Short mmCIF file of C-alpha atoms in Angstrom, two decimals:
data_model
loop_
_atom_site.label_atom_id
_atom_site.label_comp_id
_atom_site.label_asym_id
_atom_site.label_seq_id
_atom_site.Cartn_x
_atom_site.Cartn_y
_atom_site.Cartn_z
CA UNK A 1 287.42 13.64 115.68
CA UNK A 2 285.03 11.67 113.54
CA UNK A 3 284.74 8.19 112.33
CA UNK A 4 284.41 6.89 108.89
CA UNK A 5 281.03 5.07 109.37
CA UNK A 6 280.94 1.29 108.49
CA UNK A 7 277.39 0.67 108.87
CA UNK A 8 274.65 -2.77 107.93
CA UNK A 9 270.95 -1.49 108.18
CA UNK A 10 271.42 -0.33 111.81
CA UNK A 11 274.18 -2.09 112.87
CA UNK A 12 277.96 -0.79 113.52
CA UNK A 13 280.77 -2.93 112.21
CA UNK A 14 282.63 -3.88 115.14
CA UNK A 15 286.01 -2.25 113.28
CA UNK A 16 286.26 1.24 112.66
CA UNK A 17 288.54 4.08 111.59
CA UNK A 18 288.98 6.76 112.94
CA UNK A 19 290.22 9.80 112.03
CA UNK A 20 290.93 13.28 113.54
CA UNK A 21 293.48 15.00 111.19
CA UNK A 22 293.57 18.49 110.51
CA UNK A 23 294.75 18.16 106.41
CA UNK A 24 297.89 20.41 107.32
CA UNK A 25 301.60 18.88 106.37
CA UNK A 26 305.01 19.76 106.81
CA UNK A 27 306.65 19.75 103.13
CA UNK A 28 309.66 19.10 104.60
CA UNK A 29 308.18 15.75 106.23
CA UNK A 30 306.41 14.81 103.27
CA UNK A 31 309.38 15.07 101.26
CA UNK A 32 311.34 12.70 103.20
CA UNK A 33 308.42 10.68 104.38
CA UNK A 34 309.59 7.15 103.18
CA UNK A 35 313.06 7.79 104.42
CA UNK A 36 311.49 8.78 107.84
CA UNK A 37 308.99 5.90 107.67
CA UNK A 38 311.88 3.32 107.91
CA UNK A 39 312.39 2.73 111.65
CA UNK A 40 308.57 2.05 111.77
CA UNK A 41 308.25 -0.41 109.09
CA UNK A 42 311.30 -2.07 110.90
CA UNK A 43 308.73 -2.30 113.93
CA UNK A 44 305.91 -3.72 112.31
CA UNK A 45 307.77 -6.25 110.71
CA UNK A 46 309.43 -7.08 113.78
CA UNK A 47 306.27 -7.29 115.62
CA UNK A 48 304.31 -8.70 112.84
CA UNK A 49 306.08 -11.71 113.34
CA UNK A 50 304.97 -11.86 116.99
CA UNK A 51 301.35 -11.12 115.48
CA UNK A 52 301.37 -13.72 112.87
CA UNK A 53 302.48 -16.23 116.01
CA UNK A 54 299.61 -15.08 117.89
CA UNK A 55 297.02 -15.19 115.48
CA UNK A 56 297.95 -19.28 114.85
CA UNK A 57 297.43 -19.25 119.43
CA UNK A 58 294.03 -17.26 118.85
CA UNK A 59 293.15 -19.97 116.04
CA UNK A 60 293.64 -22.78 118.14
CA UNK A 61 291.53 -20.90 120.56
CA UNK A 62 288.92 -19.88 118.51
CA UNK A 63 288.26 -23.52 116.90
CA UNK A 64 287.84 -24.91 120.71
CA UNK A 65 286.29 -22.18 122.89
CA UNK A 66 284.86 -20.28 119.86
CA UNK A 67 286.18 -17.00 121.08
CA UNK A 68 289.71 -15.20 121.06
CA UNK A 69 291.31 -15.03 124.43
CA UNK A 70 291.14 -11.27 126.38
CA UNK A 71 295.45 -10.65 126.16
CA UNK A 72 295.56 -12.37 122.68
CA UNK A 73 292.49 -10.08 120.87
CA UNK A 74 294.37 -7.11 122.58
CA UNK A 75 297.72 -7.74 121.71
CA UNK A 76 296.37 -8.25 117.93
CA UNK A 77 294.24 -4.86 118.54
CA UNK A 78 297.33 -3.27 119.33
CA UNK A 79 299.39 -4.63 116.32
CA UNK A 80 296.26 -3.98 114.01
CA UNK A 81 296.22 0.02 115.45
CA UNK A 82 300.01 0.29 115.21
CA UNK A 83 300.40 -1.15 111.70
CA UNK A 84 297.61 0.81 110.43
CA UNK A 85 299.08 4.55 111.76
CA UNK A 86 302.64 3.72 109.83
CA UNK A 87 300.52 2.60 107.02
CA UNK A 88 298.73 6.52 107.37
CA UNK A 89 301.83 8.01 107.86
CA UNK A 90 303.31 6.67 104.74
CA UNK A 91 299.89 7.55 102.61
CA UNK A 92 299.88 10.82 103.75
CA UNK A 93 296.88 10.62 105.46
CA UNK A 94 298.62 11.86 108.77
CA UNK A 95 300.94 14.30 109.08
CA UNK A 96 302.74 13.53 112.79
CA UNK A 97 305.22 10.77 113.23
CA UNK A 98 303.45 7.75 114.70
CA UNK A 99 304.32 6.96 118.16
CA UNK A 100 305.90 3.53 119.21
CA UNK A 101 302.50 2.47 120.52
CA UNK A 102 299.41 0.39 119.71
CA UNK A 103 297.11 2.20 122.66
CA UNK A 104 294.09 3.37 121.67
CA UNK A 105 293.90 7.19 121.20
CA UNK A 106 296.99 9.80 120.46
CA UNK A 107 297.11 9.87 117.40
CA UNK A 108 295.20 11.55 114.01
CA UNK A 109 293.99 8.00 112.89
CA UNK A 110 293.35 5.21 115.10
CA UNK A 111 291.36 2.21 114.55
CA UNK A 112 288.12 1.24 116.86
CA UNK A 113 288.14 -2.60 117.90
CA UNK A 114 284.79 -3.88 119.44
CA UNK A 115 286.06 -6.34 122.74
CA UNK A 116 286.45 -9.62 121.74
CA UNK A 117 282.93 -11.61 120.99
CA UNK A 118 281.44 -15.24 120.55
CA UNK A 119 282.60 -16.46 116.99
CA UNK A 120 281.36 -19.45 114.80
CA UNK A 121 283.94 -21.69 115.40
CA UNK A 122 283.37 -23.42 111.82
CA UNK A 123 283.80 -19.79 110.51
CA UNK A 124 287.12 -19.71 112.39
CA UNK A 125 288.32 -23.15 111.17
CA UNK A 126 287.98 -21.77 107.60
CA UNK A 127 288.80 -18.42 107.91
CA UNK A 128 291.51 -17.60 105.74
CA UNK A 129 289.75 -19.58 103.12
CA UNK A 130 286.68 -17.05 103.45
CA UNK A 131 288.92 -14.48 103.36
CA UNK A 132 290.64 -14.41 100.03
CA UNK A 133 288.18 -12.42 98.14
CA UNK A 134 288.28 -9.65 100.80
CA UNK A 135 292.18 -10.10 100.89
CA UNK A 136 292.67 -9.92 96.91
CA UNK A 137 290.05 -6.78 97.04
CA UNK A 138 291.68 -5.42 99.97
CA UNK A 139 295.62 -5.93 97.80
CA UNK A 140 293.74 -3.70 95.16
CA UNK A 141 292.74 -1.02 97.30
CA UNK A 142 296.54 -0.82 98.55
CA UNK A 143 297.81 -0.81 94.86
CA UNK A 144 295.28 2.59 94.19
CA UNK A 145 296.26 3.52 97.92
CA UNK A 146 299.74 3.88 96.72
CA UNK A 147 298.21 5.93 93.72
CA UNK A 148 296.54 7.92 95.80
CA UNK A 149 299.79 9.16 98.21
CA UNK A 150 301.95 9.37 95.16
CA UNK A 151 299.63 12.36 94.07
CA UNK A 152 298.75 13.76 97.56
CA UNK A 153 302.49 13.77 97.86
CA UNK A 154 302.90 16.53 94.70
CA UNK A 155 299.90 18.28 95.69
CA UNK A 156 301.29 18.54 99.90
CA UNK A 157 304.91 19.66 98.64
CA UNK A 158 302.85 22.35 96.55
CA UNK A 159 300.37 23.44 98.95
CA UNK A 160 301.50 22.00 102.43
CA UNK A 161 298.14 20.21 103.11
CA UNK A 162 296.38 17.15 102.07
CA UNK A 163 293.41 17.40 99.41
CA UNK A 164 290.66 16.61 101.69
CA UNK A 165 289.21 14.25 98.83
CA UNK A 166 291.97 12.69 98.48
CA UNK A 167 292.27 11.87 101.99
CA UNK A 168 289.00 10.77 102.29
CA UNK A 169 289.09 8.30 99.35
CA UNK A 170 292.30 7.00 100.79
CA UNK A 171 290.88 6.56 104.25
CA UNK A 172 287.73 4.69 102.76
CA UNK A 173 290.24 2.60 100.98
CA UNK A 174 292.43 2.15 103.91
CA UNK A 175 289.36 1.02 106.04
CA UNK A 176 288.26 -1.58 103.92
CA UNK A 177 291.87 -3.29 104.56
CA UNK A 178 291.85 -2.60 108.40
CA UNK A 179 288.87 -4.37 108.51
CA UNK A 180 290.24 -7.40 106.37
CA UNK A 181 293.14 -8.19 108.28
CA UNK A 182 291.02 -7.11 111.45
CA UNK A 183 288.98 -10.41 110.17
CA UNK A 184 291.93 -12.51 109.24
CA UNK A 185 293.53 -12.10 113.05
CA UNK A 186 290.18 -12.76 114.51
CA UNK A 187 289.36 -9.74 115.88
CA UNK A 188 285.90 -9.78 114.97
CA UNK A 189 283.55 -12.42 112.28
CA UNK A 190 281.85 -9.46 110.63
CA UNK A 191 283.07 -10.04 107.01
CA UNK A 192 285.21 -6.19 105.59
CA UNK A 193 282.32 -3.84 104.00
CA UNK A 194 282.17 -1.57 101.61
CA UNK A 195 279.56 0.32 103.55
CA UNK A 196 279.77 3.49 104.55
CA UNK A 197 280.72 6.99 103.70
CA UNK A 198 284.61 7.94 102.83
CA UNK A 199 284.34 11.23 105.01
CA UNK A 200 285.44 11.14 108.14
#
């Protein structure tokens, strides 16, 4: 299990993606992948709205205290991990079916969350505002994402794995957009990067 690295100078961003998969997929689960997807996507969008609730809380807690509350940064944590393994699932880049479950660990990508910190609270107050370029850059990578899986999903049915660099690129890309809405639900300040190598 490795990590696709994220780093400033010396410094670790405080989200990360992990990823422990072995390339190897069933044809006969990639072939029906969307179709098996569904009750999943029902789930995040179910708890999403729970998420989108809590991140308004975590706002109005962040602009007084200047930090995210223990319960609400881990129920976003969880959300964040959860939403991202359907979103792996659906791009190919795992092969199991995700389980119900935003614990840490499990599965063959997972996302690292840093425990909550001290935040600007003037960074906070404006977030979303600061986060529109990462969010329009991050609604890009998703579009090429999509790209991405639509040709990993000929070449899987053909060869029953994943191209490794296609898994890679998709991972980088994938990363990039954890770590935006990571940002946006005030799990960390550290702006998304671009940093970092694509192999995990």
């Amino acid at each position: 299990m490795s990590e696709t690295t994220t780093y400033s100078g010396a410094e670790r961003h405080p989200i990360g993606l992990i990823v422990a998969d072995d390339l190897q997929r069933n044809r006969l689960t990639v072939f029906f992948r969307l179709l098996l997807a569904i009750p999943h996507i029902v789930v995040v969008a179910l708890w999403g709205l729970g998420a989108f609730l809590a991140v308004i809380v975590a706002w109005f807690a962040g602009v007084f205290t200047g930090r995210v509350p223990d319960g609400l940064h881990n129920f976003l944590a969880a959300f964040l991990r959860y939403s991202t393994r359907v979103s792996a699932y659906v791009f190919l880049l795992a092969d199991p079916w995700p389980p119900f479950s935003g614990q840490q660990g499990g599965y063959a990508i997972d996302v690292r969350t840093d425990p909550p910190q001290q935040q600007s609270r003037l960074t906070i107050g404006f977030r979303v505002i600061l986060a529109i370029p990462a969010l329009i850059l991050s609604q890009v990578f998703r579009y090429v994402n999509q790209i991405v899986a639509f040709l990993g999903w000929f070449y899987a049915l053909a060869t029953g794995r994943m191209n490794e660099g296609m898994r890679n690129i998709s991972a980088w890309l994938l990363r990039y957009e954890v770590q935006t809405y990571a940002y946006v639900m005030l799990l960390t300040q550290r702006y998304p990067s671009l940093a970092g190598a694509p192999t995990p």
